[in-house]
Amino acid sequence: MFLVGAGPGDPGLLTLRGAEALAMADVVVYDRLSVSALLDLAPPGAERISVAKSAGRAVMPQDDINALLVEKANQGLTVVRLKGGDPFVFARGGEEAAALAAAGLHYEVVPGVTSAIAVPAYAGIPVTLRHSSTSFTVITGHEDPDKSDEVNWEAAAQLGGTIVILMGIGRLPKIVDRLLAGGLAPDTPAAAIRWGTRPEQHTVRSTLSAIAREQLASPSVIVVGQVAAMDLSWFESRPLFGKKVIVTRPRHQSSVLADRLRDEGADALIVPTIEIVDPLDGGAALSAAVAQASSYDWIVLTSANGAARFCERLRDGRDLAGVKIAAIGPGTAEVLADHNLVADLIPERFIAESLLEAFPLPNDTDQRRVLLARAEVARDVLPDGLRDLGWRVDVVDAYRTIPVEPSDAERERIIGADIVTFTSSSTVDNWVAAFGVDTLPKVVACIGPITADTARRAGLRVDVIADVHTIDGLVDALVERSAHPTSPKKRTPRRSSRGPRFGRQQRRA
């Protein structure tokens, strides 16, 4: 049994121990302030139970939540109670721990990053600052409704330093009056940060006397004191800040793109339209071909998925002694590198046509054999082109893509999105099958020209095509559009430091 602090909103602020607990979970019990993206860290078969707690209301009463935790834990299940912020900071985690202890159950508390410090930091407000604020006080504005107000706001006003108020929107006018009565000046800087650390973060800067008249809503963290006037903005200045971007890649591969988008400030919405599965023969043809890998001059891999399945079946890298490997792009080459294999050829542009241009002609010492491992449904540009060069080509299906039916939650999630990203033709085809062409966000972004052509044939307009046909290239293209929507400039893409070197092998005569 784990009581896990989910942190204030940014999924990257979850602790390593929290991630480990979620990976072991049979049951996850979560509330409104938990981070929905963190639920994906639990095993696919784990039960997910929303108790939808938030300031001022709860779908499930606290006593019932306590009973639920005890019930699930008594069934021998690994239970994670996922709570926003830190479970022991105004989150009633102490009550839940007490209920578990009373039932004789063992549990572990995993502290979380509290919103009292993290949210102001994401708004560019340090809660302490030498010479102006050497202390800070954290107070809840939402106390037990069955008890009288125990917070001495007048005394808090006289302490000096910074006052951080959590869950105080509903009582803000009363809180302001009492802080003023305690001696704080009406023009004392004040700020309210809603949905702090998330892509939808919104910061309002005002004064103590005026803050309650601003258009504020929960959940918000309120900061009162001289530091509230500071604006050391870093989070809200990111180029894709506030943009809702749909990721249509397979779920197990979506995190790479989603994380890059979040690095640039976007709200990445994972809505897979395809799933990668074994070919209809279960991979038998690929296994047989890999077993005979030494009989080929070249292995050609046209995707990271194909490379992964090829490497899974390769028993010993020495079987490829004397065999060269061509990878369609850096993502494919990186999978090879993870298995201690080096791509001998990566084209300048990461498409089949460019690979053909760079591919050598067979010479007299070659067996003239090429193994092409690819998706079950693919263009014939490569096999036809290689045969035209004089190679004997064996094509094997390494995997196939199948459509994924979106859940009701995913259908709701795409409403109001700003951008949809497509990283393959199959993601386009299955988006159209699932959602049609009338639900498109304002911007359609494709990883390369082949995917863009598929989108146009399906009746979609295409607004962004990555110059470099990689995940980094796609994100860079979106960043450039955000900065220069009418006249985008080139931007050097970010690459992994362990990625392969790019070069074009000269065709041999």
Coordinates of C-alpha atoms in Angstrom, one line a residue:
M1 CA 0.0 0.0 0.0
F2 CA 1.5 3.3 -1.1
L3 CA 0.4 6.9 -0.4
V4 CA 2.1 8.7 -3.3
G5 CA 2.4 12.4 -3.8
A6 CA 1.8 13.1 -7.5
G7 CA 3.4 16.6 -7.3
P8 CA 1.7 19.8 -8.4
G9 CA 0.9 18.9 -12.0
D10 CA 4.0 18.6 -14.2
P11 CA 4.4 14.8 -14.6
G12 CA 8.1 15.3 -14.6
L13 CA 8.0 16.3 -10.9
L14 CA 6.9 12.8 -9.8
T15 CA 9.6 11.2 -7.7
L16 CA 11.4 8.1 -8.8
R17 CA 9.9 6.2 -5.9
G18 CA 6.5 7.3 -6.9
A19 CA 7.0 6.0 -10.4
E20 CA 8.2 2.7 -9.0
A21 CA 5.1 2.4 -6.9
L22 CA 2.8 3.1 -9.9
A23 CA 4.6 0.5 -12.0
M24 CA 3.8 -2.1 -9.3
A25 CA 0.2 -1.1 -8.8
D26 CA -2.8 -3.4 -9.1
V27 CA -5.1 -0.5 -8.1
V28 CA -4.7 3.3 -8.4
V29 CA -7.0 5.5 -6.5
Y30 CA -6.7 9.1 -7.7
D31 CA -8.3 12.5 -7.3
R32 CA -8.9 15.6 -9.4
L33 CA -5.5 17.1 -8.6
S34 CA -3.6 14.0 -9.5
V35 CA -1.9 14.1 -12.9
S36 CA -3.8 12.1 -15.5
A37 CA -0.6 11.4 -17.5
L38 CA 0.8 9.5 -14.4
L39 CA -1.9 6.9 -14.7
D40 CA -0.2 5.6 -17.8
L41 CA 2.7 4.6 -15.6
A42 CA 0.5 1.9 -14.0
P43 CA 0.3 -1.5 -15.7
P44 CA -2.4 -1.6 -18.5
G45 CA -4.4 -4.1 -16.4
A46 CA -4.4 -2.1 -13.2
E47 CA -7.8 -0.9 -11.9
R48 CA -8.1 2.9 -11.9
I49 CA -10.6 4.4 -9.5
S50 CA -11.4 8.1 -9.5
V51 CA -12.6 9.6 -6.3
A52 CA -12.6 13.1 -7.9
K53 CA -11.7 15.0 -4.8
S54 CA -11.1 18.7 -5.1
A55 CA -11.4 21.8 -3.0
G56 CA -14.9 22.2 -1.8
R57 CA -16.4 19.0 -3.1
A58 CA -15.9 15.3 -3.4
V59 CA -17.6 12.5 -5.4
M60 CA -16.7 10.1 -2.6
P61 CA -16.7 11.1 1.1
Q62 CA -13.3 10.7 2.9
D63 CA -14.6 7.9 5.1
D64 CA -15.6 5.9 2.1
I65 CA -12.2 6.5 0.5
N66 CA -10.5 5.2 3.7
A67 CA -12.7 2.2 3.6
L68 CA -12.0 1.6 -0.1
L69 CA -8.2 1.7 0.5
V70 CA -8.5 -0.8 3.4
E71 CA -10.8 -3.1 1.3
K72 CA -8.5 -3.2 -1.7
A73 CA -5.3 -3.7 0.5
N74 CA -7.0 -6.5 2.4
Q75 CA -7.5 -8.3 -0.9
G76 CA -3.8 -8.6 -1.2
L77 CA -3.6 -6.1 -4.0
T78 CA -0.8 -3.5 -4.4
V79 CA -2.7 -0.2 -4.0
V80 CA -1.4 3.3 -4.9
R81 CA -3.3 6.2 -3.5
L82 CA -2.2 9.0 -5.8
K83 CA -2.7 12.4 -4.3
G84 CA -1.9 15.9 -5.7
G85 CA 1.2 17.6 -4.3
D86 CA 2.4 15.9 -1.1
P87 CA 0.1 13.5 0.7
F88 CA 0.8 15.0 4.1
V89 CA 0.4 18.7 3.2
F90 CA -3.2 19.7 3.3
A91 CA -4.2 16.5 1.4
R92 CA -5.7 14.4 4.2
G93 CA -3.1 11.8 3.7
G94 CA -2.7 11.6 7.5
E95 CA -6.3 10.5 7.8
E96 CA -5.8 7.8 5.2
A97 CA -2.6 6.6 6.8
A98 CA -4.4 6.5 10.2
A99 CA -7.2 4.4 8.7
L100 CA -4.7 1.9 7.2
A101 CA -2.8 1.7 10.5
A102 CA -6.0 1.1 12.4
A103 CA -6.7 -1.8 10.1
G104 CA -3.3 -3.3 10.8
L105 CA -2.1 -2.7 7.2
H106 CA 1.5 -1.9 6.2
Y107 CA 1.9 1.1 4.0
E108 CA 4.6 3.4 2.7
V109 CA 4.3 7.2 2.3
V110 CA 6.0 8.6 -0.8
P111 CA 6.4 12.4 -0.4
G112 CA 5.6 14.6 -3.3
V113 CA 6.7 18.0 -4.5
T114 CA 4.3 20.4 -2.8
S115 CA 2.5 23.1 -4.8
A116 CA 3.3 25.6 -2.1
I117 CA 6.9 25.9 -3.4
A118 CA 6.7 24.5 -7.0
V119 CA 3.8 26.5 -8.3
P120 CA 5.2 29.9 -7.4
A121 CA 8.6 28.8 -8.8
Y122 CA 6.9 27.9 -12.2
A123 CA 5.4 31.4 -12.2
G124 CA 8.8 32.9 -11.6
I125 CA 8.2 33.8 -8.0
P126 CA 10.7 32.6 -5.4
V127 CA 9.1 32.2 -2.0
T128 CA 12.2 33.5 -0.2
L129 CA 14.6 36.1 -1.3
R130 CA 17.5 37.5 0.6
H131 CA 16.9 41.1 1.9
S132 CA 13.1 41.0 1.2
S133 CA 11.7 37.7 2.4
T134 CA 13.7 35.4 4.6
S135 CA 10.7 33.2 5.6
F136 CA 7.5 31.9 4.3
T137 CA 4.2 30.6 5.8
V138 CA 2.0 28.1 4.1
I139 CA -1.7 28.2 5.1
T140 CA -4.8 26.4 3.9
G141 CA -7.7 28.5 3.0
H142 CA -10.1 25.5 3.1
E143 CA -10.5 24.2 6.6
D144 CA -12.9 21.6 8.0
P145 CA -16.3 23.1 7.4
D146 CA -17.6 21.6 10.7
K147 CA -15.1 23.5 12.8
S148 CA -14.6 27.2 13.5
D149 CA -11.9 29.1 11.6
E150 CA -8.7 28.3 13.4
V151 CA -6.3 30.3 11.2
N152 CA -5.2 33.5 12.9
W153 CA -4.8 35.5 9.7
E154 CA -4.0 38.7 11.6
A155 CA -1.0 37.0 13.3
A156 CA 0.1 35.6 9.9
A157 CA 0.1 39.1 8.5
Q158 CA 2.5 40.2 11.3
L159 CA 5.0 37.4 10.8
G160 CA 6.5 39.1 7.7
G161 CA 8.0 37.2 4.8
T162 CA 5.9 35.4 2.2
I163 CA 2.4 34.0 2.8
V164 CA 1.4 31.1 0.5
I165 CA -2.3 30.2 0.6
L166 CA -3.5 26.8 -0.8
M167 CA -7.2 26.2 -1.6
G168 CA -8.2 29.7 -0.7
I169 CA -10.1 31.0 -3.7
G170 CA -13.5 30.3 -2.1
R171 CA -12.7 32.4 1.0
L172 CA -10.4 34.9 -0.6
P173 CA -12.4 38.1 0.2
K174 CA -12.6 37.2 3.9
I175 CA -8.9 36.2 3.9
V176 CA -7.9 39.5 2.4
D177 CA -9.9 41.5 4.9
R178 CA -8.3 39.7 7.8
L179 CA -4.8 40.2 6.4
L180 CA -5.4 43.9 5.9
A181 CA -6.8 44.0 9.5
G182 CA -3.5 42.4 10.6
G183 CA -1.5 45.3 9.3
L184 CA -0.6 44.3 5.7
A185 CA -0.6 47.3 3.3
P186 CA -3.3 47.4 0.6
D187 CA -0.6 47.7 -2.0
T188 CA 1.3 44.6 -0.9
P189 CA 2.0 42.5 -4.0
A190 CA -0.1 39.4 -4.5
A191 CA -0.3 36.8 -7.2
A192 CA -2.6 33.9 -8.0
I193 CA -1.4 31.0 -10.1
R194 CA -4.1 28.6 -11.5
W195 CA -3.2 25.1 -12.6
G196 CA 0.4 25.8 -11.7
T197 CA 3.2 23.7 -13.4
R198 CA 0.8 22.6 -16.1
P199 CA 0.6 23.8 -19.7
E200 CA -2.7 25.6 -18.9
Q201 CA -1.0 27.6 -16.1
H202 CA -2.3 31.1 -15.7
T203 CA -0.8 33.8 -13.5
V204 CA -2.5 36.9 -12.3
R205 CA -0.4 39.6 -10.5
S206 CA -2.1 42.2 -8.5
T207 CA -2.2 43.7 -5.0
L208 CA -3.6 42.4 -1.8
S209 CA -6.5 44.9 -1.9
A210 CA -7.4 44.0 -5.5
I211 CA -6.6 40.3 -5.8
A212 CA -10.1 39.2 -4.7
R213 CA -11.7 41.2 -7.5
E214 CA -9.7 39.4 -10.2
Q215 CA -11.4 36.7 -12.2
L216 CA -9.9 33.8 -10.3
A217 CA -10.8 30.1 -10.1
S218 CA -9.6 27.0 -8.3
P219 CA -7.3 25.3 -8.2
S220 CA -5.0 28.3 -7.5
V221 CA -2.1 29.0 -5.3
I222 CA -2.1 32.5 -3.8
V223 CA 1.2 34.3 -2.9
V224 CA 1.2 37.4 -0.8
G225 CA 4.4 39.4 -0.1
Q226 CA 7.1 41.4 -1.9
V227 CA 8.3 38.4 -3.9
A228 CA 4.8 38.2 -5.6
A229 CA 5.8 41.2 -7.7
M230 CA 8.7 39.3 -9.2
D231 CA 8.3 37.8 -12.7
L232 CA 11.3 35.6 -13.3
S233 CA 9.3 33.9 -16.1
W234 CA 10.7 30.7 -17.6
F235 CA 7.8 28.3 -17.8
E236 CA 5.2 30.4 -19.4
S237 CA 7.7 31.8 -21.9
R238 CA 8.3 28.4 -23.6
P239 CA 7.5 28.5 -27.3
L240 CA 4.6 26.0 -27.2
F241 CA 3.3 27.0 -23.8
G242 CA -0.5 26.4 -23.5
K243 CA -0.8 24.6 -26.8
K244 CA -2.7 21.4 -26.7
V245 CA -1.0 18.9 -29.0
I246 CA -2.4 15.5 -29.9
V247 CA 0.1 12.6 -30.2
T248 CA -1.3 9.8 -32.4
R249 CA 1.7 7.4 -32.2
P250 CA 1.3 3.9 -30.6
R251 CA 0.9 4.2 -26.9
H252 CA 4.2 2.4 -26.1
Q253 CA 6.1 4.9 -28.3
S254 CA 4.2 8.1 -27.5
S255 CA 6.3 9.2 -24.6
V256 CA 9.3 10.2 -26.8
L257 CA 7.2 12.8 -28.7
A258 CA 5.1 13.7 -25.7
D259 CA 8.1 14.5 -23.6
R260 CA 9.7 16.6 -26.3
L261 CA 6.5 18.6 -26.7
R262 CA 6.3 19.1 -22.9
D263 CA 9.9 20.3 -22.9
E264 CA 8.7 23.1 -25.2
G265 CA 5.7 23.9 -22.9
A266 CA 2.9 22.1 -24.8
D267 CA 0.1 20.0 -23.2
A268 CA 0.7 16.7 -24.9
L269 CA -2.5 14.7 -25.3
I270 CA -1.8 11.0 -26.0
V271 CA -4.5 9.6 -28.3
P272 CA -3.1 6.6 -30.1
T273 CA -4.7 5.8 -33.4
I274 CA -2.6 2.6 -34.1
E275 CA -1.0 -0.3 -32.3
I276 CA 2.0 -2.2 -33.4
V277 CA 1.6 -6.0 -33.4
D278 CA 3.2 -9.1 -34.9
P279 CA 2.5 -9.9 -38.6
L280 CA -0.2 -12.4 -39.4
D281 CA 2.4 -15.3 -39.4
G282 CA 3.4 -14.4 -35.8
G283 CA 6.9 -13.3 -37.1
A284 CA 7.8 -16.8 -38.4
A285 CA 9.1 -15.4 -41.8
L286 CA 11.2 -12.8 -40.0
S287 CA 12.6 -15.4 -37.7
A288 CA 13.6 -17.6 -40.6
A289 CA 15.2 -14.7 -42.4
V290 CA 17.2 -13.6 -39.4
A291 CA 18.4 -17.1 -38.9
Q292 CA 19.9 -16.8 -42.4
A293 CA 21.1 -13.3 -42.0
S294 CA 24.7 -14.2 -42.8
S295 CA 23.7 -15.1 -46.4
Y296 CA 22.8 -11.4 -47.2
D297 CA 25.0 -8.6 -48.2
W298 CA 22.7 -5.9 -46.7
I299 CA 19.9 -5.8 -44.1
V300 CA 17.6 -2.8 -44.8
L301 CA 15.4 -1.6 -41.9
T302 CA 12.8 1.1 -42.6
S303 CA 11.5 1.9 -39.1
A304 CA 12.4 1.6 -35.4
N305 CA 9.6 -1.0 -35.0
G306 CA 11.2 -3.2 -37.7
A307 CA 14.6 -2.8 -36.2
A308 CA 13.4 -3.7 -32.8
R309 CA 11.7 -6.9 -34.0
F310 CA 14.8 -7.8 -36.1
C311 CA 17.1 -7.4 -33.1
E312 CA 14.8 -9.4 -30.8
R313 CA 15.3 -12.4 -33.1
L314 CA 19.0 -12.0 -33.6
R315 CA 20.7 -14.5 -31.3
D316 CA 24.3 -13.3 -31.8
G317 CA 25.5 -10.1 -33.4
R318 CA 28.4 -12.1 -34.9
D319 CA 25.9 -13.6 -37.3
L320 CA 26.1 -10.3 -39.1
A321 CA 29.8 -10.4 -39.6
G322 CA 30.4 -9.0 -43.1
V323 CA 26.8 -8.0 -43.5
K324 CA 26.0 -4.3 -43.8
I325 CA 23.0 -2.6 -42.3
A326 CA 21.0 0.3 -43.8
A327 CA 18.7 2.3 -41.5
I328 CA 16.1 4.7 -42.8
G329 CA 16.8 7.3 -40.2
P330 CA 18.3 8.1 -36.8
G331 CA 15.4 6.6 -34.8
T332 CA 16.0 3.2 -36.5
A333 CA 19.8 3.6 -36.1
E334 CA 19.3 4.3 -32.4
V335 CA 17.4 1.0 -31.9
L336 CA 20.3 -0.8 -33.6
A337 CA 22.8 1.0 -31.3
D338 CA 20.8 -0.2 -28.3
H339 CA 21.6 -3.7 -29.5
N340 CA 25.3 -2.9 -30.1
L341 CA 24.8 -2.7 -33.9
V342 CA 26.0 0.1 -36.1
A343 CA 24.1 1.3 -39.2
D344 CA 26.5 1.4 -42.2
L345 CA 24.2 3.6 -44.2
I346 CA 21.8 6.4 -43.2
P347 CA 20.4 8.5 -46.0
E348 CA 20.6 12.3 -45.9
R349 CA 16.8 12.5 -46.0
F350 CA 14.9 9.9 -44.0
I351 CA 12.7 8.5 -46.8
A352 CA 12.9 5.5 -49.1
E353 CA 13.8 7.6 -52.2
S354 CA 16.8 9.1 -50.4
L355 CA 17.9 5.6 -49.2
L356 CA 17.8 4.4 -52.8
E357 CA 19.9 7.3 -54.0
A358 CA 22.6 6.4 -51.4
F359 CA 22.4 2.6 -51.8
P360 CA 25.4 1.0 -53.6
L361 CA 25.3 -1.1 -56.7
P362 CA 26.3 -4.7 -56.3
N363 CA 29.8 -5.7 -57.2
D364 CA 31.3 -9.0 -58.4
T365 CA 32.1 -10.1 -54.8
D366 CA 28.5 -9.6 -53.6
Q367 CA 25.9 -12.3 -53.3
R368 CA 23.6 -9.6 -54.5
R369 CA 21.1 -10.4 -51.7
V370 CA 19.2 -7.8 -49.6
L371 CA 16.9 -8.5 -46.7
L372 CA 14.2 -5.8 -46.4
A373 CA 12.3 -6.0 -43.1
R374 CA 9.4 -3.6 -43.0
A375 CA 5.7 -3.1 -42.1
E376 CA 3.1 -5.5 -43.6
V377 CA 1.6 -2.5 -45.5
A378 CA 4.3 -0.3 -47.1
R379 CA 5.2 1.3 -50.4
D380 CA 7.1 -0.7 -53.0
V381 CA 9.6 2.1 -53.7
L382 CA 12.4 0.3 -52.0
P383 CA 12.0 -3.3 -53.1
D384 CA 11.4 -2.2 -56.7
G385 CA 14.2 0.3 -56.7
L386 CA 16.7 -2.1 -55.2
R387 CA 15.8 -4.7 -57.8
D388 CA 16.3 -2.1 -60.5
L389 CA 19.9 -1.6 -59.1
G390 CA 20.6 -5.3 -59.6
W391 CA 19.9 -6.7 -56.1
R392 CA 17.9 -9.8 -55.2
V393 CA 15.5 -8.6 -52.5
D394 CA 13.7 -10.7 -49.9
V395 CA 10.9 -8.7 -48.3
V396 CA 9.6 -9.9 -44.9
D397 CA 6.9 -8.5 -42.7
A398 CA 8.4 -7.5 -39.4
Y399 CA 5.2 -6.1 -37.9
R400 CA 1.8 -4.7 -38.8
T401 CA -0.3 -1.8 -37.6
I402 CA -3.9 -2.2 -36.4
P403 CA -6.4 0.6 -35.7
V404 CA -7.1 1.5 -32.1
E405 CA -10.7 2.5 -31.2
P406 CA -10.5 5.7 -29.1
S407 CA -12.1 5.7 -25.7
D408 CA -14.8 8.1 -24.7
A409 CA -12.2 9.9 -22.6
E410 CA -9.9 10.3 -25.6
R411 CA -12.7 11.6 -27.8
E412 CA -13.4 14.2 -25.2
R413 CA -9.7 14.9 -24.8
I414 CA -9.2 16.1 -28.4
I415 CA -11.9 18.8 -28.1
G416 CA -10.3 22.2 -28.2
A417 CA -6.9 20.8 -29.2
D418 CA -4.6 23.2 -31.1
I419 CA -2.4 20.8 -33.0
V420 CA -2.5 17.2 -34.2
T421 CA 0.7 15.4 -35.1
F422 CA 1.1 12.5 -37.5
T423 CA 4.3 10.4 -37.6
S424 CA 3.2 7.8 -40.2
S425 CA 0.7 7.3 -42.9
S426 CA -1.1 4.7 -40.8
T427 CA -1.7 7.3 -38.0
V428 CA -3.3 9.5 -40.6
D429 CA -5.5 6.7 -42.0
N430 CA -6.7 5.6 -38.6
W431 CA -7.3 9.1 -37.4
V432 CA -9.7 9.7 -40.3
A433 CA -11.4 6.3 -39.7
A434 CA -11.9 7.1 -36.0
F435 CA -12.6 10.9 -36.0
G436 CA -13.2 11.9 -39.6
V437 CA -11.9 15.1 -41.1
D438 CA -14.2 17.5 -39.4
T439 CA -12.6 17.2 -35.9
L440 CA -9.2 18.5 -36.9
P441 CA -7.4 21.0 -34.7
K442 CA -6.3 24.3 -36.2
V443 CA -2.8 22.9 -37.1
V444 CA -2.0 19.6 -38.8
A445 CA 1.7 18.6 -38.5
C446 CA 3.4 15.7 -40.4
I447 CA 6.8 14.2 -39.8
G448 CA 7.6 14.1 -43.5
P449 CA 6.4 14.4 -47.1
I450 CA 5.1 10.8 -47.4
T451 CA 2.9 11.2 -44.3
A452 CA 1.8 14.6 -45.6
D453 CA 0.8 13.2 -49.0
T454 CA -1.3 10.6 -47.2
A455 CA -3.0 13.3 -45.2
R456 CA -3.8 15.4 -48.3
R457 CA -5.2 12.4 -50.1
A458 CA -7.5 11.8 -47.1
G459 CA -8.8 15.4 -47.4
L460 CA -6.8 16.9 -44.6
R461 CA -4.9 20.2 -45.0
V462 CA -1.3 20.1 -43.9
D463 CA 0.2 23.1 -42.1
V464 CA 3.6 21.8 -41.0
I465 CA 6.0 19.3 -42.5
A466 CA 9.2 18.7 -40.7
D467 CA 12.4 19.4 -42.8
V468 CA 14.2 16.7 -40.8
H469 CA 11.9 13.7 -40.7
T470 CA 12.4 12.8 -37.0
I471 CA 10.6 13.4 -33.7
D472 CA 13.0 16.2 -32.9
G473 CA 12.5 17.6 -36.4
L474 CA 8.8 17.6 -36.0
V475 CA 8.9 19.4 -32.7
D476 CA 11.4 21.9 -34.1
A477 CA 9.1 22.6 -37.0
L478 CA 6.2 23.3 -34.6
V479 CA 8.4 25.6 -32.5
E480 CA 9.4 27.5 -35.6
R481 CA 5.8 27.9 -36.7
S482 CA 5.0 29.2 -33.2
A483 CA 7.8 31.8 -33.4
H484 CA 7.4 32.7 -37.1
P485 CA 3.9 31.6 -38.2
T486 CA 4.1 33.3 -41.6
S487 CA 7.8 33.0 -42.5
P488 CA 9.4 30.0 -40.7
K489 CA 13.1 29.7 -40.5
K490 CA 15.4 26.7 -40.3
R491 CA 16.3 25.5 -36.9
T492 CA 19.1 23.0 -36.0
P493 CA 17.3 19.9 -34.6
R494 CA 18.2 18.5 -31.3
R495 CA 19.8 15.1 -31.5
S496 CA 20.7 12.5 -28.9
S497 CA 24.4 12.6 -28.0
R498 CA 24.7 8.9 -28.5
G499 CA 23.0 8.9 -31.9
P500 CA 24.7 7.7 -35.0
R501 CA 26.7 9.9 -37.3
F502 CA 24.9 10.8 -40.5
G503 CA 26.5 10.4 -43.9
R504 CA 25.8 9.2 -47.4
Q505 CA 27.6 6.1 -48.6
Q506 CA 28.8 6.5 -52.2
R507 CA 27.3 4.1 -54.6
R508 CA 29.9 1.7 -55.9
A509 CA 30.3 1.2 -59.6

